[in-house]
mmCIF file of C-alpha atoms in Angstrom:
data_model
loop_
_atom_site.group_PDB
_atom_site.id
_atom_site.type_symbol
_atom_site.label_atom_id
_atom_site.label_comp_id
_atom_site.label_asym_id
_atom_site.label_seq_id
_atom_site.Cartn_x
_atom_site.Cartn_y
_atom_site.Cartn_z
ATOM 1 C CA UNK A 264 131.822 -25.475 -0.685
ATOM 2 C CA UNK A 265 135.538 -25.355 -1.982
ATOM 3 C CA UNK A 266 138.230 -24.560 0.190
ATOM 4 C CA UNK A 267 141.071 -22.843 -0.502
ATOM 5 C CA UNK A 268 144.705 -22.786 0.102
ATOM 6 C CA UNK A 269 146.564 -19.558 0.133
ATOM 7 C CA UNK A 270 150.677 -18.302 0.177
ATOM 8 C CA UNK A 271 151.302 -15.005 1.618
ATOM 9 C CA UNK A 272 153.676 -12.837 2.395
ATOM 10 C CA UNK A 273 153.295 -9.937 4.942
ATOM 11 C CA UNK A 274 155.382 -7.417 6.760
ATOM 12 C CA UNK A 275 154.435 -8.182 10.288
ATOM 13 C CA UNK A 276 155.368 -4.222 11.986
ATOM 14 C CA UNK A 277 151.955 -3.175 11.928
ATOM 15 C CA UNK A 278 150.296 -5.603 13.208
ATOM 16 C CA UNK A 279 149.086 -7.736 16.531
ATOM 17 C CA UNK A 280 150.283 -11.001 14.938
ATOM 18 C CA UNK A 281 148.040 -13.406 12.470
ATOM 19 C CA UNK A 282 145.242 -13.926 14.910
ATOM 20 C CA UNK A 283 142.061 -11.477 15.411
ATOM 21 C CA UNK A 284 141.923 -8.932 18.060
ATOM 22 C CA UNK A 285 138.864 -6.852 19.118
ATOM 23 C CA UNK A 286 141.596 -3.655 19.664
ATOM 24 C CA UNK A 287 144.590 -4.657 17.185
ATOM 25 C CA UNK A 288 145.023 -4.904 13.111
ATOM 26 C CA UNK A 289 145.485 -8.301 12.529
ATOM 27 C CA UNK A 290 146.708 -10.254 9.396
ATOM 28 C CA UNK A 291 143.835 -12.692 10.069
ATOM 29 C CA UNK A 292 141.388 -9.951 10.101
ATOM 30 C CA UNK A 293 142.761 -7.857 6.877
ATOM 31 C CA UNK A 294 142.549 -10.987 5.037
ATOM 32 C CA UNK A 295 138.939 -11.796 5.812
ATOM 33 C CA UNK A 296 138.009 -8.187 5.034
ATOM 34 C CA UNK A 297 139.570 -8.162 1.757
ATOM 35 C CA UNK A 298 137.332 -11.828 1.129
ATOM 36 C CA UNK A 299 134.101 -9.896 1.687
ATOM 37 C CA UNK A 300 135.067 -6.933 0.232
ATOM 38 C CA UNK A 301 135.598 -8.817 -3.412
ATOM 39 C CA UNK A 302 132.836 -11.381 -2.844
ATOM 40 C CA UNK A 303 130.391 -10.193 -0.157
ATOM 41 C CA UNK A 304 130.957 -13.737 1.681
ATOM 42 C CA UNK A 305 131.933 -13.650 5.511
ATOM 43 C CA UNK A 306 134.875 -16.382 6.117
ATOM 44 C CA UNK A 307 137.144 -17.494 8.869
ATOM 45 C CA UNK A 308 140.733 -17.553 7.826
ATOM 46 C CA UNK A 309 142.942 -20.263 9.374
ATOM 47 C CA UNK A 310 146.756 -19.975 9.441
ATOM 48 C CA UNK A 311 149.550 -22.983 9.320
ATOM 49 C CA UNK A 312 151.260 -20.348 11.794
ATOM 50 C CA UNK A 313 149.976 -17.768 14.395
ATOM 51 C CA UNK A 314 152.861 -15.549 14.120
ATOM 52 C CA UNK A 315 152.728 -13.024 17.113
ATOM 53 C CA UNK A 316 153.301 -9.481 16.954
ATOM 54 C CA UNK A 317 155.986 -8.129 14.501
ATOM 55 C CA UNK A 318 156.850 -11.318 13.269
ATOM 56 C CA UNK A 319 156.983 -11.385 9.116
ATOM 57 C CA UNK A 320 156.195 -14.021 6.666
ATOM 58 C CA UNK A 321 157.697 -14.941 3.367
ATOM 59 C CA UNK A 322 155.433 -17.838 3.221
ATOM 60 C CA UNK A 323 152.860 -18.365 5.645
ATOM 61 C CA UNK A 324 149.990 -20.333 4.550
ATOM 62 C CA UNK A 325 146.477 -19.780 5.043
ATOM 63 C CA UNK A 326 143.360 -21.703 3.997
ATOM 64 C CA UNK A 327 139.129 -20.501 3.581
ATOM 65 C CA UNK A 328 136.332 -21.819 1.974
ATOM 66 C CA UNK A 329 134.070 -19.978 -0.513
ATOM 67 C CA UNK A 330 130.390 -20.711 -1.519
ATOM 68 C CA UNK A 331 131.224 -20.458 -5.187
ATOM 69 C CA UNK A 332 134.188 -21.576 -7.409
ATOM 70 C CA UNK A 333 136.259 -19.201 -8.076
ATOM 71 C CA UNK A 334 139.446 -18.829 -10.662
ATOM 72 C CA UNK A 335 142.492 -19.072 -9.190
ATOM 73 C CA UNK A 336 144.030 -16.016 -10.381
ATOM 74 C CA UNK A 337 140.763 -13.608 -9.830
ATOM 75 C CA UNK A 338 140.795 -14.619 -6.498
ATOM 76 C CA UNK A 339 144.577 -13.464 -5.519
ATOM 77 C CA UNK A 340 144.369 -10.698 -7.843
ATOM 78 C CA UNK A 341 141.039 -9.362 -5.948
ATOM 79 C CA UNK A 342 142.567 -10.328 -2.485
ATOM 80 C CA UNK A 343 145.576 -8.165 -3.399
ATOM 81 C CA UNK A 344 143.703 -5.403 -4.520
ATOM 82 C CA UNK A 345 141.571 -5.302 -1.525
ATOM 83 C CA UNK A 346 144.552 -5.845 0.918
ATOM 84 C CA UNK A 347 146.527 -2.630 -0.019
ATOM 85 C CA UNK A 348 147.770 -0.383 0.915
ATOM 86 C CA UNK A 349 148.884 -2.662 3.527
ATOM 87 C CA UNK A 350 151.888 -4.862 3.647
ATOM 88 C CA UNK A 351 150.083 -7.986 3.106
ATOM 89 C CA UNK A 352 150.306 -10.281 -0.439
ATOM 90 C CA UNK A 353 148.569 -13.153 -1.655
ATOM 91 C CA UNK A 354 151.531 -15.133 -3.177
ATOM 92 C CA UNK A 355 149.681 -17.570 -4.398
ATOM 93 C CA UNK A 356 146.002 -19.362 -4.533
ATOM 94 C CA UNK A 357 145.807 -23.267 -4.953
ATOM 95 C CA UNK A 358 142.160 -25.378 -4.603
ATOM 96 C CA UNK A 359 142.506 -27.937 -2.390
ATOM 97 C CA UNK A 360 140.205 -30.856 -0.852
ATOM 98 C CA UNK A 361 137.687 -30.314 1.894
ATOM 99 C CA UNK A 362 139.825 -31.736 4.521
ATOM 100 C CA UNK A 363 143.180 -29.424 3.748
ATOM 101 C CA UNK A 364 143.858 -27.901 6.891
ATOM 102 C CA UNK A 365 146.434 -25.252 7.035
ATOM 103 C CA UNK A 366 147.842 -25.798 10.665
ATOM 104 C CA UNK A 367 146.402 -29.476 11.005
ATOM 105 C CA UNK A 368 147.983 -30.786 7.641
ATOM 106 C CA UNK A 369 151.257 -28.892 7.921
ATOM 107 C CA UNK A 370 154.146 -31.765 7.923
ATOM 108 C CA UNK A 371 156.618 -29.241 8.484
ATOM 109 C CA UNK A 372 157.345 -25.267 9.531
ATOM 110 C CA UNK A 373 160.254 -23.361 8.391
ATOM 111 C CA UNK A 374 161.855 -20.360 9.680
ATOM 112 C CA UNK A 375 164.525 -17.933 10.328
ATOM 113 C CA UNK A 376 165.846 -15.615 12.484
ATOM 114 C CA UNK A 377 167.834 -12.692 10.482
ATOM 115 C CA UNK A 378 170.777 -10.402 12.594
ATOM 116 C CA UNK A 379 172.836 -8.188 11.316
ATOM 117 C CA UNK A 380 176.313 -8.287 13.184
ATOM 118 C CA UNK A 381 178.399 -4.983 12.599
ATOM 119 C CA UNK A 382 179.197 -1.589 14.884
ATOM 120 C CA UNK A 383 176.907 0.467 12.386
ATOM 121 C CA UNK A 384 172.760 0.657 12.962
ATOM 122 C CA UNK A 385 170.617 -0.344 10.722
ATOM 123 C CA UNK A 386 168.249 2.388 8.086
ATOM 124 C CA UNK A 387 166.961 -0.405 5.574
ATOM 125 C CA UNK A 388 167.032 -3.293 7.632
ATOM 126 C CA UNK A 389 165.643 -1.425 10.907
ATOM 127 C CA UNK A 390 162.487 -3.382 11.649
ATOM 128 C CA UNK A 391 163.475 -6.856 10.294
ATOM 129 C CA UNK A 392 166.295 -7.492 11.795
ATOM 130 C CA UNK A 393 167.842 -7.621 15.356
ATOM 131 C CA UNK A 394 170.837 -5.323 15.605
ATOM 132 C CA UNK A 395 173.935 -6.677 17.516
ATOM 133 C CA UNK A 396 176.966 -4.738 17.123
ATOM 134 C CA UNK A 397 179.119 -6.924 19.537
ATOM 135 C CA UNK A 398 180.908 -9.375 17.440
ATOM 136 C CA UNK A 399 179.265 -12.833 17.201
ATOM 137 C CA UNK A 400 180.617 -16.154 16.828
ATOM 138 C CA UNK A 401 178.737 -17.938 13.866
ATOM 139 C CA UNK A 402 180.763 -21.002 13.884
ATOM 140 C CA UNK A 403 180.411 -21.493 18.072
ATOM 141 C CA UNK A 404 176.327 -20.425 17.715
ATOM 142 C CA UNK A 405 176.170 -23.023 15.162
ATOM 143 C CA UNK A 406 177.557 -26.316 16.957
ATOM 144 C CA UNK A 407 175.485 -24.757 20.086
ATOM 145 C CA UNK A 408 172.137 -25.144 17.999
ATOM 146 C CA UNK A 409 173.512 -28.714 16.388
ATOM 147 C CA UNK A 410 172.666 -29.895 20.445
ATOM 148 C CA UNK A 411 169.260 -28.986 20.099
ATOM 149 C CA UNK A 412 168.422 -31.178 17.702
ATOM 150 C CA UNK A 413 165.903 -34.343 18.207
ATOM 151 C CA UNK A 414 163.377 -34.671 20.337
ATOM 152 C CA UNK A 415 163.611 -33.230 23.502
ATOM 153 C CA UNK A 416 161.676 -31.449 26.668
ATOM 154 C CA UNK A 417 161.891 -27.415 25.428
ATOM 155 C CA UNK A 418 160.488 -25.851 28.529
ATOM 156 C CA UNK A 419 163.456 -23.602 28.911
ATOM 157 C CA UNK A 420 162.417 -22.093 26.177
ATOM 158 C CA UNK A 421 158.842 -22.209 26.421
ATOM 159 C CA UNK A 422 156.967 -19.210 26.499
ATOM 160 C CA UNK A 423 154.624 -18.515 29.461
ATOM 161 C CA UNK A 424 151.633 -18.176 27.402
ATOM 162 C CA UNK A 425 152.342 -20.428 25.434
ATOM 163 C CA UNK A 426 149.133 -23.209 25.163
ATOM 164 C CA UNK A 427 150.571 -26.370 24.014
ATOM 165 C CA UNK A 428 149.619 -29.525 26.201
ATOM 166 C CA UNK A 429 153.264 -30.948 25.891
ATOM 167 C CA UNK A 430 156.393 -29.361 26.111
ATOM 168 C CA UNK A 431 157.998 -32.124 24.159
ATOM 169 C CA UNK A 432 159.489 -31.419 20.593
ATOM 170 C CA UNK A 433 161.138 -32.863 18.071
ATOM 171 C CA UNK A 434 163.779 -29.989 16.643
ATOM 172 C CA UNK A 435 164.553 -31.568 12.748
ATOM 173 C CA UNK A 436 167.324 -28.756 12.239
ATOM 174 C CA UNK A 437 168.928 -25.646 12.756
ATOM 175 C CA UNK A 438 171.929 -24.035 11.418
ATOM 176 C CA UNK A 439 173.682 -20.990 11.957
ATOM 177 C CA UNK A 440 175.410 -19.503 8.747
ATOM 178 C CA UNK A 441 177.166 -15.562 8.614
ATOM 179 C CA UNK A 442 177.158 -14.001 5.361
ATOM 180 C CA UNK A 443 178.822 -11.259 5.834
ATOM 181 C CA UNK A 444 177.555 -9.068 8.600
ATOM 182 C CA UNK A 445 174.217 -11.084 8.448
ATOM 183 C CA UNK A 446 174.038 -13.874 10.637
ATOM 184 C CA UNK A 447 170.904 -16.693 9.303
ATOM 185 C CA UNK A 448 169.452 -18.611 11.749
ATOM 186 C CA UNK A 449 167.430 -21.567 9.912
ATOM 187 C CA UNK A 450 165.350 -24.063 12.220
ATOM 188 C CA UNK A 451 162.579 -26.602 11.223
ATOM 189 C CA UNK A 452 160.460 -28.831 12.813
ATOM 190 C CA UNK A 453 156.735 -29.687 12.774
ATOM 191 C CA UNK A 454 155.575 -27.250 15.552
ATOM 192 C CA UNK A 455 156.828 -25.369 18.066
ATOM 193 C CA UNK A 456 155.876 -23.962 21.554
ATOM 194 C CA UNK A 457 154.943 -20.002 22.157
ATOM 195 C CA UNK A 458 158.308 -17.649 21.746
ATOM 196 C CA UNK A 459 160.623 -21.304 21.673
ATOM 197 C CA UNK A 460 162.751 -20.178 18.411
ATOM 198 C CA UNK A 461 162.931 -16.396 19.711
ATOM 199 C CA UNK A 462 164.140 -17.794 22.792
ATOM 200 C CA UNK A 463 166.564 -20.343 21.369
ATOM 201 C CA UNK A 464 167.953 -17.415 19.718
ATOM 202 C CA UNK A 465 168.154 -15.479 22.601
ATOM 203 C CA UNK A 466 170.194 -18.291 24.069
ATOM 204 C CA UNK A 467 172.714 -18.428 21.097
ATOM 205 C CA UNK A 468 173.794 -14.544 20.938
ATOM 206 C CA UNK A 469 174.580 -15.021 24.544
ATOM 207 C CA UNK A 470 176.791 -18.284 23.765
ATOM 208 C CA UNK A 471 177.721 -16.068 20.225
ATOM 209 C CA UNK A 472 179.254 -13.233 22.553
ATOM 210 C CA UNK A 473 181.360 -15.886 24.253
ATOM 211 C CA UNK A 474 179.262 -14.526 27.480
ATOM 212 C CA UNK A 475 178.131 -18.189 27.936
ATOM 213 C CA UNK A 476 180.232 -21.363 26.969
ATOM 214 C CA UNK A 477 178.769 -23.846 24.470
ATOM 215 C CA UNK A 478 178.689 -26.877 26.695
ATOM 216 C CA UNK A 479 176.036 -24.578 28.595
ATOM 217 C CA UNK A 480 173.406 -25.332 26.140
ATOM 218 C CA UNK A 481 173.008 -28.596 27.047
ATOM 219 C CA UNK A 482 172.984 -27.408 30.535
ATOM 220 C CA UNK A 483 170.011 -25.192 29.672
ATOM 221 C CA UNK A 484 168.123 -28.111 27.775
ATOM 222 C CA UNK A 485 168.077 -30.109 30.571
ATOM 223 C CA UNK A 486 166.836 -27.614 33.366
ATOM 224 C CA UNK A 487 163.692 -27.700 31.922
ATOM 225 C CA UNK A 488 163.377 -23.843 33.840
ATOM 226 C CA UNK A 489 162.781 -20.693 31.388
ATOM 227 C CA UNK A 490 164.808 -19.065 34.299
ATOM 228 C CA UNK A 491 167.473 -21.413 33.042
ATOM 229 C CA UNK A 492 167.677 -19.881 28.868
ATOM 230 C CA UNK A 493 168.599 -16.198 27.855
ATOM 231 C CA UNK A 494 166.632 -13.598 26.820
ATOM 232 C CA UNK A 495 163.630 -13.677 24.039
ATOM 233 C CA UNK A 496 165.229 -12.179 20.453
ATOM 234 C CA UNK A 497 162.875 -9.241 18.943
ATOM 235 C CA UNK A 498 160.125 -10.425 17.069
ATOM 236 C CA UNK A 499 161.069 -7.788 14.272
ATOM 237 C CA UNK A 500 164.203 -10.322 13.295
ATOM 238 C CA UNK A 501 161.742 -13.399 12.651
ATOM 239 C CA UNK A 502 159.980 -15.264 9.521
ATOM 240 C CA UNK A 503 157.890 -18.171 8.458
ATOM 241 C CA UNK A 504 159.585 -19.186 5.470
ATOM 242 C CA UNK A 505 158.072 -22.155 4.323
ATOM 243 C CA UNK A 506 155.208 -24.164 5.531
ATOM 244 C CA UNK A 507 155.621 -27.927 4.298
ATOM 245 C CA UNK A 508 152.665 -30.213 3.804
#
């Protein structure tokens, strides 16, 4: 049975998040709809990522198997054409061996958190980005996230659903770069706990406003207390970039 590995990109707005819901569009479930609806087979889609609600992806990767070979380029062309009109792409199709695993396999997960820093709301942006007119401090947000780094206890900013057995992670990098009235929040590591970036960046807007000082991440780290972090950022300003493997 070959298995196969797949890139997509998807506007998260309209949906529950990747994984299946009895009551909620899912990505998870438009994907395995558009599967039977080119090839009559019923799959089970599994994601390197299960983005929650509202989240987007520019490259979240997804694997299936099929009971037939089929070529690479029929099968994202027939995805995409079964997938619209919603805001869901197949990027990319790739065989792979029987024992690819999209979550299990992944080496590395990237993503970033967009906000757009200026008095005026957003029109084209609204949706997928967080609005903050209060000026931010890129440079002080940025040596604020550089103490994060390593391997550390994150249960400040764990969420509380989240379902991971440890709360100990090992934060590769994060930056924090303006460009212009955007401000880019990039952070990789190999996985993460429930709502922990969206909650790390909740952290830094407060330490960004000058509302908290920067020493007081560090402070927050080691309280091992959600009680202890700021706020969780909107979903809407999140994406899984890259998935490495």
């Amino acid at each position: 049975m070959p298995r196969y590995k797949l890139t997509l990109e998807y506007d998260g707005g309209p949906f529950c998040g990747w994984q299946r819901q009895a009551d909620r569009p899912s990505v998870q479930q438009a994907l395995e709809a558009a599967v039977t609806a080119f090839c009559g087979e019923t799959v089970t889609a599994y994601a390197a990522g299960r983005t929650d609600a509202g989240v987007h992806a520019l490259g979240q990767v997804a694997h299936l198997d099929l009971g037939r070979e089929v070529p690479l380029d029929t099968l994202r062309n027939a995805l995409n054409h079964h997938l619209r009109p919603l805001p869901i792409v197949v990027l990319q199709a790739a065989g792979v061996a029987p024992d690819f695993h999209a979550r299990f396999s992944a080496r590395a997960r990237h993503y970033r958190y967009l906000i757009v820093n200026r008095p005026a709301p957003l029109a084209l942006e609204r949706g997928h980005a967080w609005f903050v007119p209060g000026r931010l401090d890129a440079e002080v947000m940025h040596e604020a996230a550089s103490r994060l780094l390593g391997r550390h206890d994150f249960s400040s900013f764990r969420g509380a659903l989240c379902q991971a057995k440890s709360p100990v992670k090992t934060l590769d990098w994060m930056s924090v770069a303006r460009r212009d009235t955007h401000l880019e929040i990039d952070v990789r590591a190999r996985s993460f706990l429930h709502h922990q970036v969206r909650n790390m960046v909740g952290t830094l807007k407060l330490i960004g406003q000058q509302r908290w000082p920067v020493e007081r991440i560090e402070a927050v780290l080691a309280a091992r207390s959600r009680a202890a972090a700021g706020p969780t950022a909107p979903a809407f300003g999140l994406y899984l970039v890259r998935v490495d493997y």
